Short mmCIF file of C-alpha atoms and ligand atoms in Angstrom, two decimals:
data_model
loop_
_atom_site.label_atom_id
_atom_site.label_comp_id
_atom_site.label_asym_id
_atom_site.label_seq_id
_atom_site.Cartn_x
_atom_site.Cartn_y
_atom_site.Cartn_z
CA UNK A 205 0.00 0.00 0.00
CA UNK A 206 1.47 3.41 -0.87
CA UNK A 207 2.43 5.24 2.28
CA UNK A 208 0.11 8.16 1.62
CA UNK A 209 -2.86 5.82 1.82
CA UNK A 210 -1.59 4.66 5.16
CA UNK A 211 -1.53 8.22 6.39
CA UNK A 212 -4.92 9.25 5.11
CA UNK A 213 -6.42 6.26 6.91
CA UNK A 214 -5.52 7.92 10.21
CA UNK A 215 -8.44 9.55 12.02
CA UNK A 216 -8.19 13.22 11.12
CA UNK A 217 -7.77 14.50 14.65
CA UNK A 218 -4.80 12.19 15.06
CA UNK A 219 -3.13 13.29 11.89
CA UNK A 220 -1.85 16.00 14.10
CA UNK A 221 0.86 17.83 12.12
CA UNK A 222 3.13 16.96 15.00
CA UNK A 223 4.63 13.76 16.29
CA UNK A 224 4.57 13.27 20.04
CA UNK A 225 8.10 13.48 21.39
CA UNK A 226 9.34 12.16 24.71
CA UNK A 227 11.04 14.56 27.10
CA UNK A 228 14.47 13.16 27.92
CA UNK A 229 15.95 16.15 29.70
CA UNK A 230 15.82 19.86 30.49
CA UNK A 231 18.07 22.67 29.32
CA UNK A 232 17.00 25.87 31.08
CA UNK A 233 13.67 26.94 29.64
CA UNK A 234 13.96 24.32 26.93
CA UNK A 235 13.11 20.67 27.04
CA UNK A 236 15.06 18.08 25.11
CA UNK A 237 12.74 15.86 23.16
CA UNK A 238 13.35 12.52 21.49
CA UNK A 239 11.71 11.65 18.18
CA UNK A 240 12.62 8.17 17.00
CA UNK A 241 16.13 8.61 18.32
CA UNK A 242 16.53 12.18 17.04
CA UNK A 243 17.01 14.95 19.61
CA UNK A 244 15.24 18.31 19.32
CA UNK A 245 14.66 21.26 21.60
CA UNK A 246 11.43 23.06 22.44
CA UNK A 247 10.72 26.08 24.65
CA UNK A 248 8.45 25.23 27.48
CA UNK A 249 6.40 28.07 28.91
CA UNK A 250 2.91 26.88 29.37
CA UNK A 251 2.94 23.52 31.02
CA UNK A 252 4.25 21.70 34.02
CA UNK A 253 6.21 18.91 32.40
CA UNK A 254 8.56 16.23 33.63
CA UNK A 255 11.03 13.76 32.19
CA UNK A 256 9.29 10.92 30.38
CA UNK A 257 6.24 13.02 29.42
CA UNK A 258 5.13 13.03 25.81
CA UNK A 259 4.53 16.45 24.29
CA UNK A 260 3.62 18.12 21.04
CA UNK A 261 5.89 20.93 19.95
CA UNK A 262 5.22 23.45 17.22
CA UNK A 263 7.59 26.08 15.92
CA UNK A 264 9.91 25.11 18.78
CA UNK A 265 7.30 25.71 21.52
CA UNK A 266 5.74 23.04 23.69
CA UNK A 267 2.05 23.07 22.83
CA UNK A 268 0.66 20.40 25.09
CA UNK A 269 1.29 17.20 26.99
CA UNK A 270 -0.09 14.08 25.34
CA UNK A 271 -1.44 11.24 27.50
CA UNK A 272 0.98 8.33 27.25
CA UNK A 273 -1.54 5.88 25.78
CA UNK A 274 -2.51 8.30 23.02
CA UNK A 275 1.14 9.12 22.34
CA UNK A 276 2.04 5.43 22.03
CA UNK A 277 -0.76 4.83 19.53
CA UNK A 278 0.25 7.75 17.37
CA UNK A 279 3.93 6.85 17.58
CA UNK A 280 3.15 3.27 16.65
CA UNK A 281 1.45 4.56 13.53
CA UNK A 282 4.18 7.04 12.70
CA UNK A 283 7.02 4.62 13.34
CA UNK A 284 6.34 2.81 10.12
CA UNK A 285 5.37 5.68 7.88
CA UNK A 286 8.02 8.05 9.25
CA UNK A 287 10.89 5.97 7.92
CA UNK A 288 9.09 5.04 4.70
CA UNK A 289 8.46 8.70 3.94
CA UNK A 290 12.05 9.54 4.70
CA UNK A 291 13.21 6.98 2.16
CA UNK A 292 10.99 8.50 -0.53
CA UNK A 293 12.25 11.98 0.30
CA UNK A 294 15.87 10.86 0.27
CA UNK A 295 15.43 9.24 -3.10
CA UNK A 296 13.78 12.33 -4.59
CA UNK A 297 16.45 14.60 -3.12
CA UNK A 298 19.32 12.77 -4.81
CA UNK A 299 21.63 15.05 -6.73
CA UNK A 300 21.38 14.38 -10.40
CA UNK A 301 21.47 16.55 -13.46
CA UNK A 302 24.63 18.50 -12.82
CA UNK A 303 26.04 17.12 -16.07
CA UNK A 304 23.59 19.05 -18.22
CA UNK A 305 23.86 22.33 -16.33
CA UNK A 306 26.14 25.07 -17.62
CA UNK A 307 29.63 25.43 -16.18
CA UNK A 308 29.03 28.70 -14.36
CA UNK A 309 25.85 27.35 -12.75
CA UNK A 310 27.71 24.25 -11.61
CA UNK A 311 30.58 26.25 -10.17
CA UNK A 312 28.24 28.44 -8.12
CA UNK A 313 26.12 25.52 -6.96
CA UNK A 314 29.24 23.58 -5.94
CA UNK A 315 29.96 26.44 -3.59
CA UNK A 316 26.47 26.11 -2.12
CA UNK A 317 26.96 22.39 -1.67
CA UNK A 318 30.29 22.88 0.03
CA UNK A 319 28.93 25.64 2.28
CA UNK A 320 31.24 28.26 0.75
CA UNK A 321 30.21 31.88 0.37
CA UNK A 322 28.30 32.84 -2.76
CA UNK A 323 28.55 36.50 -3.67
CA UNK A 324 25.75 38.86 -4.72
CA UNK A 325 26.57 38.69 -8.44
CA UNK A 326 26.55 34.91 -8.33
CA UNK A 327 23.17 34.79 -6.58
CA UNK A 328 21.89 37.22 -9.17
CA UNK A 329 23.17 34.92 -11.90
CA UNK A 330 21.16 32.05 -10.37
CA UNK A 331 18.03 34.16 -9.99
CA UNK A 332 18.34 35.18 -13.65
CA UNK A 333 18.81 31.66 -15.07
CA UNK A 334 16.62 30.96 -18.11
CA UNK A 335 17.91 27.63 -19.34
CA UNK A 336 15.74 24.70 -18.21
CA UNK A 337 18.68 22.45 -17.37
CA UNK A 338 20.34 25.16 -15.33
CA UNK A 339 17.13 25.94 -13.46
CA UNK A 340 16.46 22.24 -12.94
CA UNK A 341 19.85 21.78 -11.31
CA UNK A 342 19.37 24.87 -9.13
CA UNK A 343 16.11 23.38 -7.84
CA UNK A 344 17.78 20.00 -7.26
CA UNK A 345 20.56 21.55 -5.22
CA UNK A 346 18.10 23.65 -3.20
CA UNK A 347 16.03 20.55 -2.49
CA UNK A 348 19.14 18.56 -1.56
CA UNK A 349 20.10 21.27 0.93
CA UNK A 350 16.56 21.37 2.32
CA UNK A 351 16.72 17.61 2.85
CA UNK A 352 20.12 17.75 4.49
CA UNK A 353 19.13 20.43 7.01
CA UNK A 354 15.43 19.81 7.62
CA UNK A 355 14.93 16.18 6.69
CA UNK A 356 11.39 15.55 5.48
CA UNK A 357 9.45 17.56 8.08
CA UNK A 358 6.84 19.91 6.66
CA UNK A 359 4.95 22.45 8.75
CA UNK A 360 1.24 22.70 8.14
CA UNK A 361 -0.40 25.85 9.46
CA UNK A 362 -4.02 26.82 9.16
CA UNK A 363 -5.07 30.37 8.37
CA UNK A 364 -8.32 32.08 9.35
CA UNK A 365 -9.02 35.34 7.55
CA UNK A 366 -11.42 36.95 10.00
CA UNK A 367 -12.08 40.35 8.39
CA UNK A 368 -11.59 41.91 4.96
CA UNK A 369 -12.14 45.48 6.16
CA UNK A 370 -8.99 47.44 5.48
CA UNK A 371 -7.94 51.01 6.07
CA UNK A 372 -4.82 50.61 3.88
CA UNK A 373 -4.68 51.16 0.18
CA UNK A 374 -1.89 48.89 -1.07
CA UNK A 375 -1.94 49.20 -4.84
CA UNK A 376 -1.79 45.47 -5.55
CA UNK A 377 -4.31 44.26 -3.00
CA UNK A 378 -7.93 43.44 -3.78
CA UNK A 379 -9.15 44.21 -0.24
CA UNK A 380 -7.68 47.72 -0.34
CA UNK A 381 -9.84 50.44 1.08
CA UNK A 382 -10.54 52.01 -2.32
CA UNK A 383 -12.01 48.84 -3.77
CA UNK A 384 -15.63 49.83 -3.34
CA UNK A 385 -16.96 46.87 -5.32
CA UNK A 386 -15.95 44.33 -2.68
CA UNK A 387 -18.51 43.11 -0.16
CA UNK A 388 -16.96 43.43 3.28
CA UNK A 389 -17.26 40.91 6.14
CA UNK A 390 -16.11 40.66 9.70
CA UNK A 391 -16.40 37.40 11.63
CA UNK A 392 -17.87 37.64 15.10
CA UNK A 393 -15.77 36.49 18.05
CA UNK A 394 -18.00 33.47 18.42
CA UNK A 395 -17.52 32.56 14.77
CA UNK A 396 -13.75 32.90 15.11
CA UNK A 397 -13.72 30.80 18.26
CA UNK A 398 -15.90 28.15 16.66
CA UNK A 399 -13.62 28.01 13.60
CA UNK A 400 -10.53 27.59 15.79
CA UNK A 401 -12.25 25.00 17.93
CA UNK A 402 -13.14 22.92 14.90
CA UNK A 403 -9.66 23.29 13.39
CA UNK A 404 -8.09 22.03 16.60
CA UNK A 405 -10.49 19.34 17.73
CA UNK A 406 -11.73 17.95 14.42
CA UNK A 407 -8.73 18.48 12.16
CA UNK A 408 -5.89 18.42 14.67
CA UNK A 409 -4.27 21.76 13.78
CA UNK A 410 -1.57 22.81 16.21
CA UNK A 411 -0.69 26.11 14.62
CA UNK A 412 -3.06 28.78 13.34
CA UNK A 413 -2.62 32.20 11.77
CA UNK A 414 -5.30 34.83 12.39
CA UNK A 415 -5.23 37.27 9.50
CA UNK A 416 -7.23 40.33 8.49
CA UNK A 417 -7.04 43.62 6.68
CA UNK A 418 -6.12 46.61 8.80
CA UNK A 419 -9.55 46.67 10.39
CA UNK A 420 -10.02 49.56 12.85
CA UNK A 421 -12.83 47.61 14.51
CA UNK A 422 -10.20 45.28 16.03
CA UNK A 423 -7.65 47.33 17.95
CA UNK A 424 -4.73 45.71 19.77
CA UNK A 425 -6.79 45.33 22.95
CA UNK A 426 -9.64 43.69 21.08
CA UNK A 427 -7.30 41.24 19.37
CA UNK A 428 -5.50 40.50 22.65
CA UNK A 429 -8.84 39.70 24.24
CA UNK A 430 -9.58 37.34 21.38
CA UNK A 431 -6.14 35.68 21.70
CA UNK A 432 -6.80 35.06 25.40
CA UNK A 433 -10.18 33.54 24.72
CA UNK A 434 -8.77 31.27 22.02
CA UNK A 435 -5.83 30.08 24.09
CA UNK A 436 -7.94 29.51 27.17
CA UNK A 437 -9.68 26.66 25.43
CA UNK A 438 -7.15 25.47 22.82
CA UNK A 439 -3.56 24.27 22.90
CA UNK A 440 -2.16 26.11 19.96
CA UNK A 441 0.70 28.08 18.49
CA UNK A 442 -1.02 31.28 17.45
CA UNK A 443 0.29 33.68 14.79
CA UNK A 444 -1.21 37.14 14.32
CA UNK A 445 -1.25 38.84 10.90
CA UNK A 446 -3.16 42.10 11.05
CA UNK A 447 -0.64 44.56 9.64
CA UNK A 448 1.05 47.22 11.76
CA UNK A 449 0.01 47.64 15.39
CA UNK A 450 3.19 49.21 16.80
CA UNK A 451 5.48 47.84 19.47
CA UNK A 452 2.91 48.38 22.22
CA UNK A 453 0.30 46.47 20.30
CA UNK A 454 2.73 43.63 19.63
CA UNK A 455 3.59 43.41 23.32
CA UNK A 456 -0.09 43.08 24.14
CA UNK A 457 -0.38 40.17 21.70
CA UNK A 458 2.63 38.51 23.32
CA UNK A 459 1.29 38.96 26.82
CA UNK A 460 -2.01 37.47 25.69
CA UNK A 461 -0.11 34.36 24.57
CA UNK A 462 0.41 34.70 20.81
CA UNK A 463 3.90 33.54 19.87
CA UNK A 464 4.11 34.33 16.18
CA UNK A 465 3.61 37.25 13.83
CA UNK A 466 3.13 36.98 10.08
CA UNK A 467 3.96 40.21 8.34
CA UNK A 468 5.59 40.63 4.96
CA UNK A 469 7.59 43.73 4.20
CA UNK A 470 6.38 43.23 0.60
CA UNK A 471 9.45 44.91 -0.95
CA UNK A 472 12.61 46.16 0.72
CA UNK A 473 13.11 48.88 -1.90
CA UNK A 474 12.13 52.18 -0.33
CA UNK A 475 10.96 53.85 -3.50
CA UNK A 476 9.06 50.88 -4.82
CA UNK A 477 7.48 50.47 -1.37
CA UNK A 478 6.18 54.02 -1.33
CA UNK A 479 4.84 53.68 -4.86
CA UNK A 480 2.90 50.58 -3.82
CA UNK A 481 1.82 51.98 -0.45
CA UNK A 482 1.16 55.67 -1.05
CA UNK A 483 0.56 56.62 2.59
CA UNK A 484 2.90 54.23 4.37
CA UNK A 485 6.65 54.03 4.84
CA UNK A 486 8.93 51.03 4.58
CA UNK A 487 10.81 52.12 7.70
CA UNK A 488 7.67 51.64 9.86
CA UNK A 489 6.96 48.24 8.39
CA UNK A 490 10.55 47.11 8.94
CA UNK A 491 10.60 48.53 12.48
CA UNK A 492 7.45 46.55 13.23
CA UNK A 493 8.98 43.29 12.01
CA UNK A 494 12.21 43.89 13.93
CA UNK A 495 10.23 44.70 17.08
CA UNK A 496 8.28 41.46 16.73
CA UNK A 497 11.53 39.50 16.66
CA UNK A 498 12.95 41.40 19.62
CA UNK A 499 9.84 40.77 21.71
CA UNK A 500 10.35 37.06 21.10
CA UNK A 501 7.78 36.25 18.44
CA UNK A 502 8.45 33.70 15.75
CA UNK A 503 8.48 35.89 12.66
CA UNK A 504 7.10 34.88 9.27
CA UNK A 505 8.07 37.38 6.64
CA UNK A 506 8.96 37.94 3.03
CA UNK A 507 7.81 39.81 -0.01
CA UNK A 508 6.00 39.84 -3.29
CA UNK A 509 7.73 38.42 -6.34
CA UNK A 510 7.15 40.15 -9.65
CA UNK A 511 5.42 43.37 -8.61
CA UNK A 512 5.53 45.96 -11.39
CA UNK A 513 8.77 47.89 -11.37
CA UNK A 514 10.75 45.18 -9.54
CA UNK A 515 14.01 43.83 -10.97
CA UNK A 516 15.71 40.53 -10.16
CA UNK A 517 18.24 42.51 -8.21
CA UNK A 518 15.43 43.88 -6.04
CA UNK A 519 14.14 40.36 -5.34
CA UNK A 520 17.62 39.33 -4.28
CA UNK A 521 17.82 42.33 -1.98
CA UNK A 522 14.46 41.26 -0.54
CA UNK A 523 15.87 37.81 0.16
CA UNK A 524 18.75 39.33 2.11
CA UNK A 525 16.50 41.84 3.85
CA UNK A 526 14.30 38.96 4.98
CA UNK A 527 17.29 36.95 6.16
CA UNK A 528 18.44 39.87 8.29
CA UNK A 529 15.14 39.71 10.15
CA UNK A 530 15.99 36.13 11.29
CA UNK A 531 12.57 34.72 10.47
CA UNK A 532 11.33 31.36 11.58
CA UNK A 533 9.78 31.07 8.17
CA UNK A 534 9.97 32.86 4.82
CA UNK A 535 6.97 33.63 2.69
CA UNK A 536 7.66 34.88 -0.83
CA UNK A 537 4.77 34.60 -3.27
CA UNK A 538 3.97 35.94 -6.73
CA UNK A 539 2.14 39.20 -7.32
CA UNK A 540 -1.17 38.35 -9.00
CA UNK A 541 -2.98 41.28 -10.64
CA UNK A 542 -6.42 42.05 -9.26
CA UNK A 543 -8.95 43.56 -11.71
CA UNK A 544 -10.25 46.12 -9.19
CA UNK A 545 -6.87 47.62 -8.33
CA UNK A 546 -4.66 50.19 -10.03
CA UNK A 547 -2.29 47.35 -11.02
CA UNK A 548 -4.96 45.41 -12.90
CA UNK A 549 -3.24 45.79 -16.27
CA UNK A 550 0.03 44.21 -15.15
CA UNK A 551 1.21 40.66 -15.65
CA UNK A 552 2.07 38.13 -12.93
CA UNK A 553 5.65 36.82 -12.92
CA UNK A 554 6.65 33.54 -14.55
CA UNK A 555 6.26 30.56 -12.21
CA UNK A 556 9.97 29.88 -12.70
CA UNK A 557 10.88 33.22 -11.14
CA UNK A 558 8.96 32.30 -7.99
CA UNK A 559 10.64 28.88 -7.88
CA UNK A 560 14.08 30.43 -8.41
CA UNK A 561 13.33 32.83 -5.55
CA UNK A 562 12.53 29.90 -3.27
CA UNK A 563 15.66 28.05 -4.37
CA UNK A 564 17.96 31.03 -3.89
CA UNK A 565 16.39 31.65 -0.48
CA UNK A 566 17.17 28.07 0.44
CA UNK A 567 20.82 28.53 -0.55
CA UNK A 568 21.00 31.87 1.27
CA UNK A 569 19.51 30.45 4.49
CA UNK A 570 19.76 26.71 4.97
CA UNK A 571 18.00 26.89 8.35
CA UNK A 572 14.81 28.88 7.80
CA UNK A 573 11.55 27.25 6.86
CA UNK A 574 10.07 28.32 3.54
CA UNK A 575 6.38 28.33 2.59
CA UNK A 576 5.15 27.05 -0.72
CA UNK A 577 2.50 29.76 -0.98
CA UNK A 578 -1.15 29.66 -2.00
CA UNK A 579 -0.36 32.38 -4.55
CA UNK A 580 2.23 30.11 -6.18
CA UNK A 581 -0.37 27.37 -6.30
CA UNK A 582 -2.87 29.80 -7.80
CA UNK A 583 -0.33 30.74 -10.47
CA UNK A 584 0.20 27.08 -11.33
CA UNK A 585 -2.72 25.06 -9.97
CA UNK A 586 -1.42 21.76 -11.23
CA UNK A 587 2.17 21.77 -10.05
CA UNK A 588 2.86 24.99 -8.16
CA UNK A 589 2.78 23.69 -4.61
CA UNK A 590 4.87 20.58 -5.22
CA UNK A 591 7.32 22.39 -7.48
CA UNK A 592 7.82 24.83 -4.59
CA UNK A 593 8.56 21.87 -2.33
CA UNK A 594 11.01 20.49 -4.87
CA UNK A 595 12.80 23.85 -5.04
CA UNK A 596 13.56 24.13 -1.33
CA UNK A 597 10.24 24.88 0.42
CA UNK A 598 9.04 22.87 3.42
CA UNK A 599 5.89 24.45 4.75
CA UNK A 600 2.32 25.16 3.71
CA UNK A 601 -0.84 26.84 4.89
CA UNK A 602 -4.37 25.55 4.55
CA UNK A 603 -7.31 27.90 4.46
CA UNK A 604 -9.68 27.50 7.41
CA UNK A 605 -11.78 30.60 6.73
CA UNK A 606 -15.46 29.57 6.67
CA UNK A 607 -16.44 28.95 3.06
CA UNK A 608 -19.14 31.65 3.07
CA UNK A 609 -16.42 34.28 3.69
CA UNK A 610 -13.42 32.79 1.92
CA UNK A 611 -14.20 34.20 -1.52
CA UNK A 612 -14.54 37.67 -0.01
CA UNK A 613 -10.97 37.68 1.30
CA UNK A 614 -10.21 38.54 -2.26
CA UNK A 615 -6.59 39.78 -2.13
CA UNK A 616 -6.07 38.43 -5.65
CA UNK A 617 -8.55 36.75 -8.02
CA UNK A 618 -9.13 33.03 -8.46
CA UNK A 619 -7.45 32.06 -5.21
CA UNK A 620 -7.04 28.31 -5.18
CA UNK A 621 -9.00 26.21 -2.61
CA UNK A 622 -11.58 28.98 -2.43
CA UNK A 623 -14.43 26.54 -2.63
CA UNK A 624 -12.89 23.44 -1.06
CA UNK A 625 -13.83 22.13 2.36
CA UNK A 626 -11.07 21.94 4.95
CA UNK A 627 -11.25 18.15 4.83
CA UNK A 628 -10.72 18.18 1.07
CA UNK A 629 -7.77 20.56 1.37
CA UNK A 630 -6.21 18.33 4.01
CA UNK A 631 -6.69 15.18 1.93
CA UNK A 632 -5.11 16.83 -1.11
CA UNK A 633 -2.23 18.27 0.86
CA UNK A 634 -1.50 14.94 2.54
CA UNK A 635 -1.62 13.16 -0.78
CA UNK A 636 0.80 15.67 -2.32
CA UNK A 637 3.17 15.52 0.62
CA UNK A 638 3.14 11.74 0.68
CA UNK A 639 4.12 11.58 -2.94
CA UNK A 640 7.14 13.68 -2.08
CA UNK A 641 7.94 11.70 1.06
CA UNK A 642 7.25 14.63 3.36
CA UNK A 643 5.77 14.17 6.81
CA UNK A 644 3.22 16.87 7.72
CA UNK A 645 4.92 17.47 11.02
CA UNK A 646 6.91 20.07 12.84
CA UNK A 647 9.21 18.54 15.39
CA UNK A 648 10.72 21.48 17.18
CA UNK A 649 14.10 23.14 17.18
CA UNK A 650 17.28 21.39 16.15
N1 SAH B 79 -3.22 43.33 6.77
C1 SAH B 79 -2.19 42.33 6.81
C2 SAH B 79 -2.48 41.20 5.83
C3 SAH B 79 -2.45 41.62 4.40
S1 SAH B 79 -3.01 40.48 3.20
C4 SAH B 79 -0.86 42.99 6.56
O1 SAH B 79 -0.82 44.17 6.30
O2 SAH B 79 0.15 42.31 6.67
C5 SAH B 79 -1.73 39.27 3.24
C6 SAH B 79 -0.74 39.31 2.11
O3 SAH B 79 -1.37 39.13 0.88
C7 SAH B 79 0.02 40.59 1.93
O4 SAH B 79 1.10 40.67 2.81
C8 SAH B 79 0.45 40.55 0.47
O5 SAH B 79 1.80 40.17 0.31
C9 SAH B 79 -0.47 39.49 -0.15
N2 SAH B 79 -1.19 40.06 -1.31
C10 SAH B 79 -2.03 41.09 -1.31
N3 SAH B 79 -2.43 41.36 -2.59
C11 SAH B 79 -1.82 40.46 -3.38
C12 SAH B 79 -1.81 40.23 -4.79
N4 SAH B 79 -2.51 40.98 -5.63
N5 SAH B 79 -1.03 39.22 -5.26
C13 SAH B 79 -0.33 38.45 -4.42
N6 SAH B 79 -0.28 38.62 -3.10
C14 SAH B 79 -1.02 39.62 -2.57
#
């Protein structure tokens, strides 16, 4: 039986996106956790735990303690598939194809493989590759490096888009304030809580992003209140993605228990940024992201690939700007033109440019996680997600927004999975990941 069938036969709530690990020791605020003989670390803030306990970790944080009987059952299941999946991943990550790549490409990628420094011009050369064989080898090397440093673990986060009201006017974005044709929605607290509850108890999510436009209805206090209510009844790693709230707002989120912030800087080029965001400044956005990291949040950040006026050199600068922010995870997705925005007449980038961005990111930071974005999947519905995974990515997000609202969170048109149930999205994601030998798990810090 193919291993993905094995996995999909697991009860959904046990699919879990995390493997229970056994605490073998303590290291200050961190616990040392064993996963099938592999040691990882996780910060422990929330729970009283002792040696021998089984826990779930997510993003390097202990999320909850798992009763031993339940842990043994899940481990028994994973024991078999874990190693099978690893074999598939290892096989797919083999380095082949260097023979057909051009000499300069091979020389640069040899440096990456040997951990030697690649300079800006060389990265730019990789980002500008056009030849299929050259690009193919770049992706192979990026995937090889992903395998070497992350093994086959793949983070699966859920995202709930709880309001499409927005006071910003980003030129590319379909939920911008000036788009008067869009029907606006705002989920009630009860609806948000119910959506989280279902995601956690029915589908086993351990990590959720709460996202919205810059909705004045929800100030930092309101969102903090919501965070508290959510965490009171769910064991969860919670990410907040509501735009800029200032350092004080961020601190409130942290105190309420959120441990992650998702905020892209969109572009690190000052002039391009102000063209795309007429009333906002890049310096504020960057200060916000830096503050999030300093407060102790896991930071998910990145930019748009292929916005009008952007050159390959700018994308490369974005990669380095993102790296400087020490993110837990990178999110770089294609710009997709929205008909009701001032950028409606522009073209999206080629899929290959997005894949090259992921691959170069992987070479530039072997440690960070990288999302294969929904926008990439929308650009190439058939292969986008898996091609992202085969170019160095190792994380994905599933859309948990209730179906009646999902279409209205219309940042770009034709968003994939807009009409699919959560169950269907999970089944498809699992099937895709299994084919690639990836385990939909996050097993803490190395
Ligand atoms: N208010 C939040 C969330 C914004 S929407 C914030 O300010 O961070 C989430 C992301 O969607 C944005 O960061 C942007 O990168 C992306 N996005 C918006 N419009 C897009 C488009 N037309 N194509 C691709 N991505 C888009």
